[in-house]
Short mmCIF file of C-alpha atoms in Angstrom, two decimals:
data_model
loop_
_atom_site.label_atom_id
_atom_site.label_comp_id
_atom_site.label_asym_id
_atom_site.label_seq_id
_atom_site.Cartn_x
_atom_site.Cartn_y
_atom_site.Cartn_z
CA UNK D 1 -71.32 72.05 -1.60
CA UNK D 2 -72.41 75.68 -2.34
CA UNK D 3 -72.74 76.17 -5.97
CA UNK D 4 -72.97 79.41 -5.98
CA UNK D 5 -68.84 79.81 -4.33
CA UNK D 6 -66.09 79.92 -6.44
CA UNK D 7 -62.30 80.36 -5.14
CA UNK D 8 -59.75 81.87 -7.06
CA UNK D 9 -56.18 82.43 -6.91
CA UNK D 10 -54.25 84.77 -8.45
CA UNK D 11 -50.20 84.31 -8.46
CA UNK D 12 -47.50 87.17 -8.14
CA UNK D 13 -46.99 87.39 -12.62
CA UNK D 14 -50.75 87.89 -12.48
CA UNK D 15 -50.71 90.86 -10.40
CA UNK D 16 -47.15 91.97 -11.46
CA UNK D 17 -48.09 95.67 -11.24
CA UNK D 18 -51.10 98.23 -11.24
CA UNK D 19 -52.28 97.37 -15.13
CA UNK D 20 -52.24 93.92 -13.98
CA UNK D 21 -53.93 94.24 -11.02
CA UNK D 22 -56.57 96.29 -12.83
CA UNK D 23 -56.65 93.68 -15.70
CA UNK D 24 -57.76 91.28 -12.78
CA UNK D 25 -60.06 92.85 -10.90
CA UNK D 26 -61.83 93.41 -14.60
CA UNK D 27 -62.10 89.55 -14.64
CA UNK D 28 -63.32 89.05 -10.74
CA UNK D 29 -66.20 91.51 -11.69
CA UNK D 30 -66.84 89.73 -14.66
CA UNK D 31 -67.01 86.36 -12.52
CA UNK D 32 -69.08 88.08 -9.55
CA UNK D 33 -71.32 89.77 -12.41
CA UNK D 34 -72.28 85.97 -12.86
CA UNK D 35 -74.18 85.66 -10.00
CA UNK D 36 -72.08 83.53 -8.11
CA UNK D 37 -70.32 84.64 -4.41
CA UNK D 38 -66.73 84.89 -5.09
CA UNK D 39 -63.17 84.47 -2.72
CA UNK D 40 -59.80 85.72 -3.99
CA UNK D 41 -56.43 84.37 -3.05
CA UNK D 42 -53.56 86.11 -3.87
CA UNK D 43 -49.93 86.30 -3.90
CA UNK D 44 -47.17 89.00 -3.23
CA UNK D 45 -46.80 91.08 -6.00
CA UNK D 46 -44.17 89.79 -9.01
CA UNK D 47 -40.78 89.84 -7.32
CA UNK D 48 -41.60 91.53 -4.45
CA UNK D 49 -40.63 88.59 -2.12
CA UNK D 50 -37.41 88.19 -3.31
CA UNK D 51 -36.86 91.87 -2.96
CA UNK D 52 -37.90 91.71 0.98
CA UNK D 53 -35.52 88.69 1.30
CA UNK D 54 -32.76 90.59 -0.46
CA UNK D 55 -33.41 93.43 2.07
CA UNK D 56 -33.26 91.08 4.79
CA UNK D 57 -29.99 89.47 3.67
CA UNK D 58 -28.36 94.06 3.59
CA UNK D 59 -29.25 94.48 6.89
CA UNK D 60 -27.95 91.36 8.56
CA UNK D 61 -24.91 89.36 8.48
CA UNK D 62 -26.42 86.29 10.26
CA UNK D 63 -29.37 84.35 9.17
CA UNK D 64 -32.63 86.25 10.44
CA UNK D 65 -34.75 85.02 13.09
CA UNK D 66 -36.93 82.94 11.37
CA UNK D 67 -40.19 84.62 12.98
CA UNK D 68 -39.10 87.79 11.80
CA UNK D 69 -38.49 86.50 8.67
CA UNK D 70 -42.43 85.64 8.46
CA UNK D 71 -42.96 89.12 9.64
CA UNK D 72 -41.31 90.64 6.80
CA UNK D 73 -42.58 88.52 4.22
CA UNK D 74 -45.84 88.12 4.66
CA UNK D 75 -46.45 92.28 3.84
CA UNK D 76 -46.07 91.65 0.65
CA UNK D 77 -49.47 89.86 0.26
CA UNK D 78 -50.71 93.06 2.37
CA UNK D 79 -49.87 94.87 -0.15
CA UNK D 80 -51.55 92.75 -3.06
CA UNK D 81 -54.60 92.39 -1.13
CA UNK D 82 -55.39 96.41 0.26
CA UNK D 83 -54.73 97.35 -3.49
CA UNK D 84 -56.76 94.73 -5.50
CA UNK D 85 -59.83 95.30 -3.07
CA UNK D 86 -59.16 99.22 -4.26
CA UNK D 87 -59.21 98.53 -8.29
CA UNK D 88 -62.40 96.26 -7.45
CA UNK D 89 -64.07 99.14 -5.71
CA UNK D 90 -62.73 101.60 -8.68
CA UNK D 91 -64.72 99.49 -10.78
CA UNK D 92 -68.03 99.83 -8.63
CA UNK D 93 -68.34 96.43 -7.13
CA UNK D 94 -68.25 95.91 -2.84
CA UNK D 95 -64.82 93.91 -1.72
CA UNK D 96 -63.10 93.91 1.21
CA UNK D 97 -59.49 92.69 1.89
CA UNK D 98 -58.66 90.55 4.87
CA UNK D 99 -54.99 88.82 6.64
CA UNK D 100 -54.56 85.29 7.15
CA UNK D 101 -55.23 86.20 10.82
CA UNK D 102 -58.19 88.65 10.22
CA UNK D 103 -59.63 85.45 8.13
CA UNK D 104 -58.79 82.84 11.30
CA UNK D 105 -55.79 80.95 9.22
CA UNK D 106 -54.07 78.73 12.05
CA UNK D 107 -51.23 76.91 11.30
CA UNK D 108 -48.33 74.35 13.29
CA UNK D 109 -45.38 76.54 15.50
CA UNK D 110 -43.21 76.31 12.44
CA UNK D 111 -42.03 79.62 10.83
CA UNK D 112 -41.36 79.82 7.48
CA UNK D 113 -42.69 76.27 6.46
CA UNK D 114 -46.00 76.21 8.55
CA UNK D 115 -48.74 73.92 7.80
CA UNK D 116 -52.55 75.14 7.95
CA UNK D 117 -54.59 73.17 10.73
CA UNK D 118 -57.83 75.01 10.73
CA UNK D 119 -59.35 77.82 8.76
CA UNK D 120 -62.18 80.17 10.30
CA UNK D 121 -65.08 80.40 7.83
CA UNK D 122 -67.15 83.29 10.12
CA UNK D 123 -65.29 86.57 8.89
CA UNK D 124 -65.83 84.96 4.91
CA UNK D 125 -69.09 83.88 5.34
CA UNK D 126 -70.14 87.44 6.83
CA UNK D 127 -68.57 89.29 4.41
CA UNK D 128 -70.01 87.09 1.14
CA UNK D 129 -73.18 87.38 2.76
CA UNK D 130 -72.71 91.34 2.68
CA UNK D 131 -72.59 91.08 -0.93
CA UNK D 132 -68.65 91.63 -1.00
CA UNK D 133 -65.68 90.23 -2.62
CA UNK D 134 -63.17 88.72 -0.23
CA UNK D 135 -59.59 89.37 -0.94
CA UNK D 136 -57.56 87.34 0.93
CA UNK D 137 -53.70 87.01 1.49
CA UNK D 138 -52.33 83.98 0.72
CA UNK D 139 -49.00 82.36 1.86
CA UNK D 140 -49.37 83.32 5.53
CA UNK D 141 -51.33 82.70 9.11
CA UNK D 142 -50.76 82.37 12.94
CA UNK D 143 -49.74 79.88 15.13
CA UNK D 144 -51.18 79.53 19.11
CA UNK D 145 -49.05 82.26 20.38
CA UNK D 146 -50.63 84.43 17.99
CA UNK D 147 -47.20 85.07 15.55
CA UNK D 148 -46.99 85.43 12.20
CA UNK D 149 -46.39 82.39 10.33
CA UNK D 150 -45.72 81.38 6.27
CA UNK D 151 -46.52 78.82 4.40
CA UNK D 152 -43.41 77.97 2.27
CA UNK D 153 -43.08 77.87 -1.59
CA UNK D 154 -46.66 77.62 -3.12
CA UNK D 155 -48.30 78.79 0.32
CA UNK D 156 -50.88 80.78 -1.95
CA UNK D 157 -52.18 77.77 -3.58
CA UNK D 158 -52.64 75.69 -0.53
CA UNK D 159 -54.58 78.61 1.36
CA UNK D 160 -56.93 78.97 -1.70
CA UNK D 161 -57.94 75.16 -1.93
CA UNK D 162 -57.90 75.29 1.85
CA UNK D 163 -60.32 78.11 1.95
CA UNK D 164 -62.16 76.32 -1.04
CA UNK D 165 -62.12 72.96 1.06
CA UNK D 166 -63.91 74.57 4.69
CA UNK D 167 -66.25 76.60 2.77
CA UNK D 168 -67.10 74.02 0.37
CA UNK D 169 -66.86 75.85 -2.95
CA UNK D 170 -67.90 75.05 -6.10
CA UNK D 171 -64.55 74.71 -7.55
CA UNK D 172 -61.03 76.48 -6.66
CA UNK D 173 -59.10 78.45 -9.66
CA UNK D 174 -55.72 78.76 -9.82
CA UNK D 175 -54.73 81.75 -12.39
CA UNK D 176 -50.94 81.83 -13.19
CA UNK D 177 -48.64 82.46 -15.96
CA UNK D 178 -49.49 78.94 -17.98
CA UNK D 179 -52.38 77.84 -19.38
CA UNK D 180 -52.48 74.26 -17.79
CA UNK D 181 -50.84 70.95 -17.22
CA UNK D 182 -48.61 69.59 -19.76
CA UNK D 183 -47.22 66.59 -20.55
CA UNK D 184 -43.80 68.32 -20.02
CA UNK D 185 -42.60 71.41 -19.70
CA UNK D 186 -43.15 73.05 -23.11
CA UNK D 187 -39.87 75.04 -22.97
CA UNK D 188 -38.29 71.62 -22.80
CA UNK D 189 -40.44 69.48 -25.17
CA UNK D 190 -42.37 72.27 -27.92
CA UNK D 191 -44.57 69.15 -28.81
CA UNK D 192 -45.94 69.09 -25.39
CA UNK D 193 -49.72 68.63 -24.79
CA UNK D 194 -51.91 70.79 -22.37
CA UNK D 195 -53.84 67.64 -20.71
CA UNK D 196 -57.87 68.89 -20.44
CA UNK D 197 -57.99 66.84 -16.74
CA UNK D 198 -55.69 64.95 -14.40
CA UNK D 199 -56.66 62.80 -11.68
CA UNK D 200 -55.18 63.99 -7.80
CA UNK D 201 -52.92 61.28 -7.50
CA UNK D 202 -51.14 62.22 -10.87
CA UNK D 203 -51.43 65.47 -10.35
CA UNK D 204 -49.50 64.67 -6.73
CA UNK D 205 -47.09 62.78 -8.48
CA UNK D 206 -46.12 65.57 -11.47
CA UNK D 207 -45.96 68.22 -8.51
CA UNK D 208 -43.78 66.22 -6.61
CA UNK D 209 -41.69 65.70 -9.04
CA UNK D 210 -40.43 69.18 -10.70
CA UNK D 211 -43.68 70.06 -12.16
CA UNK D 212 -44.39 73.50 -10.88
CA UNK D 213 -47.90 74.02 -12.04
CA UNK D 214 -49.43 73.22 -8.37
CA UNK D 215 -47.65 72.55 -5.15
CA UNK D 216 -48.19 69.16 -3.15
CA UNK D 217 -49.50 70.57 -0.07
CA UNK D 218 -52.66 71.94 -1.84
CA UNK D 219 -53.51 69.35 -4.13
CA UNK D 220 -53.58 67.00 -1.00
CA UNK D 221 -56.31 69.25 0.62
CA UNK D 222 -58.03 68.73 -2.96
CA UNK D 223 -58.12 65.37 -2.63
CA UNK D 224 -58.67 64.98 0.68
CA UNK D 225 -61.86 67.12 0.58
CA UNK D 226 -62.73 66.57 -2.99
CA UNK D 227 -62.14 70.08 -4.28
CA UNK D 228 -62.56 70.91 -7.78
CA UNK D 229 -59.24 72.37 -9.04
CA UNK D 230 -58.93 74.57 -12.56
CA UNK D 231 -55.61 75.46 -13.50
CA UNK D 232 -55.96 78.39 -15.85
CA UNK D 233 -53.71 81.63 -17.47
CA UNK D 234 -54.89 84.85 -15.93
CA UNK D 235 -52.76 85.93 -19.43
CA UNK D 236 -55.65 84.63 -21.38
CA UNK D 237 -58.65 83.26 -18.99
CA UNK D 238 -59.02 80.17 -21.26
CA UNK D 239 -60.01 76.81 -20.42
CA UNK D 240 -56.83 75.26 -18.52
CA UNK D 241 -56.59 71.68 -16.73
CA UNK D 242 -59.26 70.48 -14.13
CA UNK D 243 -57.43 68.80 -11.67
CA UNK D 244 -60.77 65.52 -9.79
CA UNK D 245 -61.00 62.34 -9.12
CA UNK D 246 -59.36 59.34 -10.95
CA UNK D 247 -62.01 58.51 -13.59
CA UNK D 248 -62.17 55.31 -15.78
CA UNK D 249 -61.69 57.27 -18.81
CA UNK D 250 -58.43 58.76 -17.52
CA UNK D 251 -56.96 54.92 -17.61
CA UNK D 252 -56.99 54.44 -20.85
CA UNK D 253 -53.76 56.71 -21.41
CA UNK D 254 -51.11 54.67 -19.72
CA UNK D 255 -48.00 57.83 -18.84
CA UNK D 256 -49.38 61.21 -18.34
CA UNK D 257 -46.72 63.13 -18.56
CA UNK D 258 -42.93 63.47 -17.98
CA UNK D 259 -41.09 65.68 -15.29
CA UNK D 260 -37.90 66.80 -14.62
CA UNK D 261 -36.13 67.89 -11.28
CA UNK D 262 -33.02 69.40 -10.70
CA UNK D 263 -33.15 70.41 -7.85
CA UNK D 264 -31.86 67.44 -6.21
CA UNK D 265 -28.40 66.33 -5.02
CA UNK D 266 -27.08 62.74 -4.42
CA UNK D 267 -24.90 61.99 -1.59
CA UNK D 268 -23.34 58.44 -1.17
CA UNK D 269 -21.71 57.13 2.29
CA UNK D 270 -19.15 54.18 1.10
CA UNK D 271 -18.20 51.27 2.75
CA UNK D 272 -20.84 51.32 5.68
CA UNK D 273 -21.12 48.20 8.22
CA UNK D 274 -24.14 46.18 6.18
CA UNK D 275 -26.30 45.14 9.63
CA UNK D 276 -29.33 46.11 11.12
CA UNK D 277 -29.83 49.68 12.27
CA UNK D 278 -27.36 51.37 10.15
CA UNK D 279 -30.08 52.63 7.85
CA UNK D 280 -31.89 53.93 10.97
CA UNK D 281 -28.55 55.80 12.17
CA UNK D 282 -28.25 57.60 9.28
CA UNK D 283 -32.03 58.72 8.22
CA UNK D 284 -32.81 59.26 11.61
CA UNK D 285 -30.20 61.65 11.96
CA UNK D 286 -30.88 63.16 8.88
CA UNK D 287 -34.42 63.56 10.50
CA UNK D 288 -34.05 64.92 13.56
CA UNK D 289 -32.41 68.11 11.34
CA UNK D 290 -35.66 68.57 9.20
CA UNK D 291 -34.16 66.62 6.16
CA UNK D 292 -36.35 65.06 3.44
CA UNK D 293 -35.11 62.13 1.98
CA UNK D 294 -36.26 60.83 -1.53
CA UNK D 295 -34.88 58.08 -3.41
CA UNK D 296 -32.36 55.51 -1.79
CA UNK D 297 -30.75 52.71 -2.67
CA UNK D 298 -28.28 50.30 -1.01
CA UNK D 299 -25.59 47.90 -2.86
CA UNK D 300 -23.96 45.12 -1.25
CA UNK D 301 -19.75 44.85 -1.05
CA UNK D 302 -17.70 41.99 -0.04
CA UNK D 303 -17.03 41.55 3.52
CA UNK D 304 -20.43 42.28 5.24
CA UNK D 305 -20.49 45.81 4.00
CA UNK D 306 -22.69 48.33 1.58
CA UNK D 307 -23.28 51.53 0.31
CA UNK D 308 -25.74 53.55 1.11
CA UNK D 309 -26.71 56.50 -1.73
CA UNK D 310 -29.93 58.85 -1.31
CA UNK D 311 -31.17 62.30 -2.94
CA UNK D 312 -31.94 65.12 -0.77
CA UNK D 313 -32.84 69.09 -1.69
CA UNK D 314 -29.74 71.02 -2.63
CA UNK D 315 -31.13 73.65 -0.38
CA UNK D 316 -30.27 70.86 2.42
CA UNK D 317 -26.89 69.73 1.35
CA UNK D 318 -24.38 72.07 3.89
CA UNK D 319 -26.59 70.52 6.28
CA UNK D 320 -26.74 66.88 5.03
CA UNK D 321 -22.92 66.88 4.98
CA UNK D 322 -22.02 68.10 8.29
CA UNK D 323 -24.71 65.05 9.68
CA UNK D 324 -23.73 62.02 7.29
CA UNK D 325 -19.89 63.16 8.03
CA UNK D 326 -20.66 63.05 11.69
CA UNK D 327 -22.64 59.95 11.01
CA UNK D 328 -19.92 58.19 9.00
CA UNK D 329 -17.33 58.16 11.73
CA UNK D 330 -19.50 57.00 14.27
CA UNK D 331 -20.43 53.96 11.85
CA UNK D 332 -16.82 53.57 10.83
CA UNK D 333 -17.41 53.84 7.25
CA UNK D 334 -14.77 55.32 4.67
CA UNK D 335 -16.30 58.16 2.79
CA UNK D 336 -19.15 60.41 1.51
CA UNK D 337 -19.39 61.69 -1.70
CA UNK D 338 -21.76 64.47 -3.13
CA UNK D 339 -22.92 64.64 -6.54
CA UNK D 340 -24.57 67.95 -7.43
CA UNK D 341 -25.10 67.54 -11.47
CA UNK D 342 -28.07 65.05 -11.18
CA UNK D 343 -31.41 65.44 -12.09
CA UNK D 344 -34.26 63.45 -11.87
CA UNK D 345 -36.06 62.29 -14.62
CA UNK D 346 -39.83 60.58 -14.21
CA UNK D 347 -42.76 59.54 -16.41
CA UNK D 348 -46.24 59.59 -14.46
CA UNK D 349 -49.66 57.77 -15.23
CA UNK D 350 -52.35 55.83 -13.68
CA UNK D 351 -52.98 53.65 -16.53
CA UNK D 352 -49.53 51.94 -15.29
CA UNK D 353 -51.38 49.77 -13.06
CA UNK D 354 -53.02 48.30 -15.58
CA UNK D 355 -50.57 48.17 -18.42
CA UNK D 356 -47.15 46.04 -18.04
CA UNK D 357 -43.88 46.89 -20.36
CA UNK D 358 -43.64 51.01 -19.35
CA UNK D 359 -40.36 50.35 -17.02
CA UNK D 360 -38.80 48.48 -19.82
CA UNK D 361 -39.85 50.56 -22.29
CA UNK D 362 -38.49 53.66 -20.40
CA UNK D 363 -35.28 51.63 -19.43
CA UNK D 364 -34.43 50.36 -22.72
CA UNK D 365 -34.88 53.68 -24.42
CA UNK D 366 -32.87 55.51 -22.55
CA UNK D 367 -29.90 52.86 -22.55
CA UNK D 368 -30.48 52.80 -26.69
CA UNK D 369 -29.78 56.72 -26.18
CA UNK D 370 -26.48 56.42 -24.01
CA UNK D 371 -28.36 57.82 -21.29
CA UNK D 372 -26.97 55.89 -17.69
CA UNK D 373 -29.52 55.32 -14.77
CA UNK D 374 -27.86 55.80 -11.69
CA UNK D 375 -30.49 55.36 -9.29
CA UNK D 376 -34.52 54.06 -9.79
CA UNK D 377 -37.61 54.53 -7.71
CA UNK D 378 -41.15 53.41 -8.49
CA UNK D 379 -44.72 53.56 -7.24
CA UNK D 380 -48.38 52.43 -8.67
CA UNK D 381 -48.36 55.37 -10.85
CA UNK D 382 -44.92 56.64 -11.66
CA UNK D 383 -41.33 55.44 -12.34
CA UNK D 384 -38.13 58.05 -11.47
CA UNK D 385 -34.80 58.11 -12.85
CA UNK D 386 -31.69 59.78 -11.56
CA UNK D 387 -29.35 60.66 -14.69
CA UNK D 388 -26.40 63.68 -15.24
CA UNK D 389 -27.76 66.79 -15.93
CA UNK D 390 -26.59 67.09 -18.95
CA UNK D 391 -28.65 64.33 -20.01
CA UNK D 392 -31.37 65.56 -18.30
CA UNK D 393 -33.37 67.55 -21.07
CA UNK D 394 -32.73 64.82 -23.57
CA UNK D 395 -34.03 62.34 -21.52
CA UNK D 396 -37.36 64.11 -21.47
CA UNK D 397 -37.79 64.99 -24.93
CA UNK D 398 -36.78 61.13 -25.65
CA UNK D 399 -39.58 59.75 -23.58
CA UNK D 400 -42.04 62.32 -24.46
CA UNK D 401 -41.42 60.85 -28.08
CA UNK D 402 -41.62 57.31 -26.90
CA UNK D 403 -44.71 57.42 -25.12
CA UNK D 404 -46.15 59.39 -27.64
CA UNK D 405 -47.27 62.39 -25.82
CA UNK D 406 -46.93 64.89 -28.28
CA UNK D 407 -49.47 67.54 -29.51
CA UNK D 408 -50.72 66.04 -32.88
CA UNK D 409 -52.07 69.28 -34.39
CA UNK D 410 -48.03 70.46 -33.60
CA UNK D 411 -46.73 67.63 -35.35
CA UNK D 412 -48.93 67.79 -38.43
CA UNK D 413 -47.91 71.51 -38.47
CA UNK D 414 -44.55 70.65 -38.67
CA UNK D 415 -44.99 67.88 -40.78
CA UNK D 416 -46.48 69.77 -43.71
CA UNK D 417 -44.66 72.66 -43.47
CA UNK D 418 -41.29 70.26 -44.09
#
C-alpha cells in the first residue's frame, strides 16, 4: 500500500459550476500541500448529463445507438476534468487532466452499462511521479475495439475505488452533497444518525437497497481489494463515514440502518402450471433480455398450480411485460398483473447473525401499524419488505424508532425544547 496516495472523487453538485470548481481545487491543494501524491475522480458537471441526454432525445425520434450514446455522454466529464486541472494550475500547483482511455480504463463490449476489467497504472504513475495532480474522468473507458464506453449510474465512484484499488492507495474519498451514511435518509427520518464506519457487506447491502450514498459496483472493488473508503461533503470537508472491514466492534449494534426503494415494480403471472422448469422458463427469459430480478416468491393453488410474483426495475417493466406475456401463453397460465405503487422497505445489520427476534420485531411492528407485507426476502445481514407506497415513508420512520436508531443529541434537543 502506498501511504503517501490518496484518491478522491468529486461528484457533479461538487463541481456544479466555476465557484465550485474553484472551491475544490482550493481543497486538492490543500490535500497535495500535505505531502501526500494525490488522484482526482470526477464527474460531469451538475446537470450536464441530463442536458446531453435531453439533446439526444431533440434530435432523434428513435432510441440512439447506444455507442453513440457513450460518445455523447462521456464529454461531459471532458469538460470537468480540462477545467479543474485549469483552476489547480490558477492556483500554482502542477496537474494534468487525462480520459478514461488516455489513463488505460478497459471495460466489457457493453455500452452504456460497461464494467471495468483492467485499469493501466503507467500514465498515473508517470504523471504523480512528475510531481502533478491527476485529474481523471470518471464514468467512462474503452472496450477492445477501442470505442467509447460508460459505466452506468455511479460510474464515477467505481472508477475512483478502481483506480484506488490498482494503485494501491492509501484510502479513496468520495466528496458529494452529504456528509455520510445514515441510518436513513434524513429527509425521511430528521432523527437519523450519520454512522462514523460501516463494514463492506452493510455498506453493499444499504446501496443495494435505495441508499444512494455509494453505488454497488464500487464498494465491491473495495472489498475485494481492501480499499479504504471515506464518504465525506465537499459542502463542508468534515469527517464523513469510513466505509472497511467488518470489525468486532461493529457487531455489537444489531440493524444499521433502514432503506427505502421505490424504484421497483412487482409483476405477478397467475395461475402458472406448478412443475419443474416453469421457474426456469420464465427467469430465463427474463434473462436472456438483460433483466434483473430481485425478490420472488411462489404460492401454491389447488389443482397442481401457483403463482409466481417477482420485483424488477421500473426502468425494465415495457420490457418485462412484453416477455412474461409471451411467456404466459406458452405456459398456459391466465394472467399477469403489474403493480407499480410498491416500494421496498429493508432494515440492514451484521449484528443480525448473532442476535435472534429482529424479523419478528420488524414484522410485528409493522402489522401493529396497519402496514401489509406483501412480499419478504432475507439474507445474513438484512431483511426486505415490499409494502404500498404510501406506506412506504411510514414504514421507515416506524422502524427507525423501533430499533432505536435515532440521533440522541436530536432527541434530547427536542425533548427539552417541548
Amino acid at each position: 500500500m502506498n501511504m503517501g496516495l490518496i484518491v478522491q472523487k468529486y461528484g457533479g453538485s461538487s463541481i456544479a459550476n466555476a465557484e465550485r470548481i474553484k472551491r475544490v481545487a482550493r481543497h486538492i491543494c490543500d490535500t497535495r500541500e500535505t505531502g501526500c501524491q494525490l488522484i482526482v475522480v470526477v464527474s460531469a458537471m451538475g446537470d450536464t448529463t441530463d442536458h446531453l441526454i435531453e439533446l439526444a432525445g431533440q434530435v432523434t425520434t428513435r432510441s440512439p445507438s447506444k455507442r453513440e450514446y457513450d460518445m455523447l455522454l462521456s464529454t461531459g466529464e471532458q469538460i470537468s476534468i480540462a477545467l479543474l486541472a485549469m483552476a489547480i494550475h490558477d492556483l500554482g500547483f502542477e496537474a494534468i487532466s487525462l480520459t478514461g482511455r488516455q489513463v488505460g480504463i478497459r471495460t466489457d463490449a457493453q455500452h452504456t452499462r460497461a464494467k471495468i476489467v483492467k485499469v493501466g497504472a503507467e500514465r498515473i504513475e508517470n504523471a504523480l511521479s512528475a510531481g502533478q495532480i491527476v485529474i481523471v474522468a470518471g464514468f467512462q473507458g474503452v472496450n477492445e475495439q477501442d470505442e467509447i464506453t460508460t459505466l452506468g449510474r455511479g460510474g464515477s465512484d467505481t472508477t475512483a475505488v478502481a483506480i484506488a484499488a490498482v494503485l494501491k492507495a492509501e484510502i479513496c474519498e468520495i466528496f458529494t452533497d452529504v456528509e455520510g451514511v445514515y441510518t436513513a435518509d434524513p429527509r425521511v427520518v430528521p432523527k437519523a444518525r450519520k454512522l462514523d464506519v460501516v463494514s463492506y457487506e452493510e455498506m453493499l447491502e444499504l446501496s443495494s437497497l435505495g441508499a444512494g450514498v455509494l453505488v454497488n459496483r464500487a464498494v465491491e472493488f473495495a472489498k475485494k481489494y481492501q480499499v479504504p473508503v471515506s464518504v465525506r461533503s465537499s459542502f463542508t470537508f468534515s469527517e464523513g463515514t469510513l466505509v472497511i472491514e467488518e470489525t468486532e466492534k461493529m457487531e455489537s449494534e444489531v440493524i444499521r440502518g433502514v432503506t427505502c426503494d421505490k424504484s421497483e415494480a412487482k409483476m405477478s403471472i397467475l395461475d402458472v402450471p406448478n412443475k419443474p422448469g416453469v421457474a426456469g422458463k420464465i427467469f430465463g427469459a427474463l434473462a436472456e433480455v438483460n433483466i434483473n430480478v430481485d425478490m420472488i416468491i411462489q404460492g401454491a393453488r389447488e389443482g397442481g398450480r401457483s403463482d409466481i410474483s417477482f420485483t424488477i426495475a421500473k426502468s425494465d417493466l415495457i420490457k418485462a411485460a412484453e416477455v412474461t406475456e409471451r411467456v404466459k401463453e406458452e405456459l398456459g397460465a391466465n394472467q399477469v398483473l403489474v403493480g407499480r405503487d410498491i416500494a421496498k422497505v429493508s432494515v440492514v445489520g451484521i449484528g443480525m447473525r448473532s442476535h435472534c427476534g429482529v424479523a419478528a420485531k420488524m414484522f410485528t411492528s409493522l402489522a401493529d401499524q396497519g402496514v401489509n407485507i406483501q412480499m419478504i426476502s432475507t439474507s445474513e445481514i438484512k431483511i426486505s419488505c415490499v409494502v404500498s407506497e404510501k406506506d412506504a415513508e411510514t414504514a421507515v420512520r416506524l422502524l427507525h424508532e423501533v430499533f432505536e436508531l435515532g440521533d440522541v443529541n436530536v432527541a434530547s434537543v427536542e425533548a427539552k425544547s417541548g
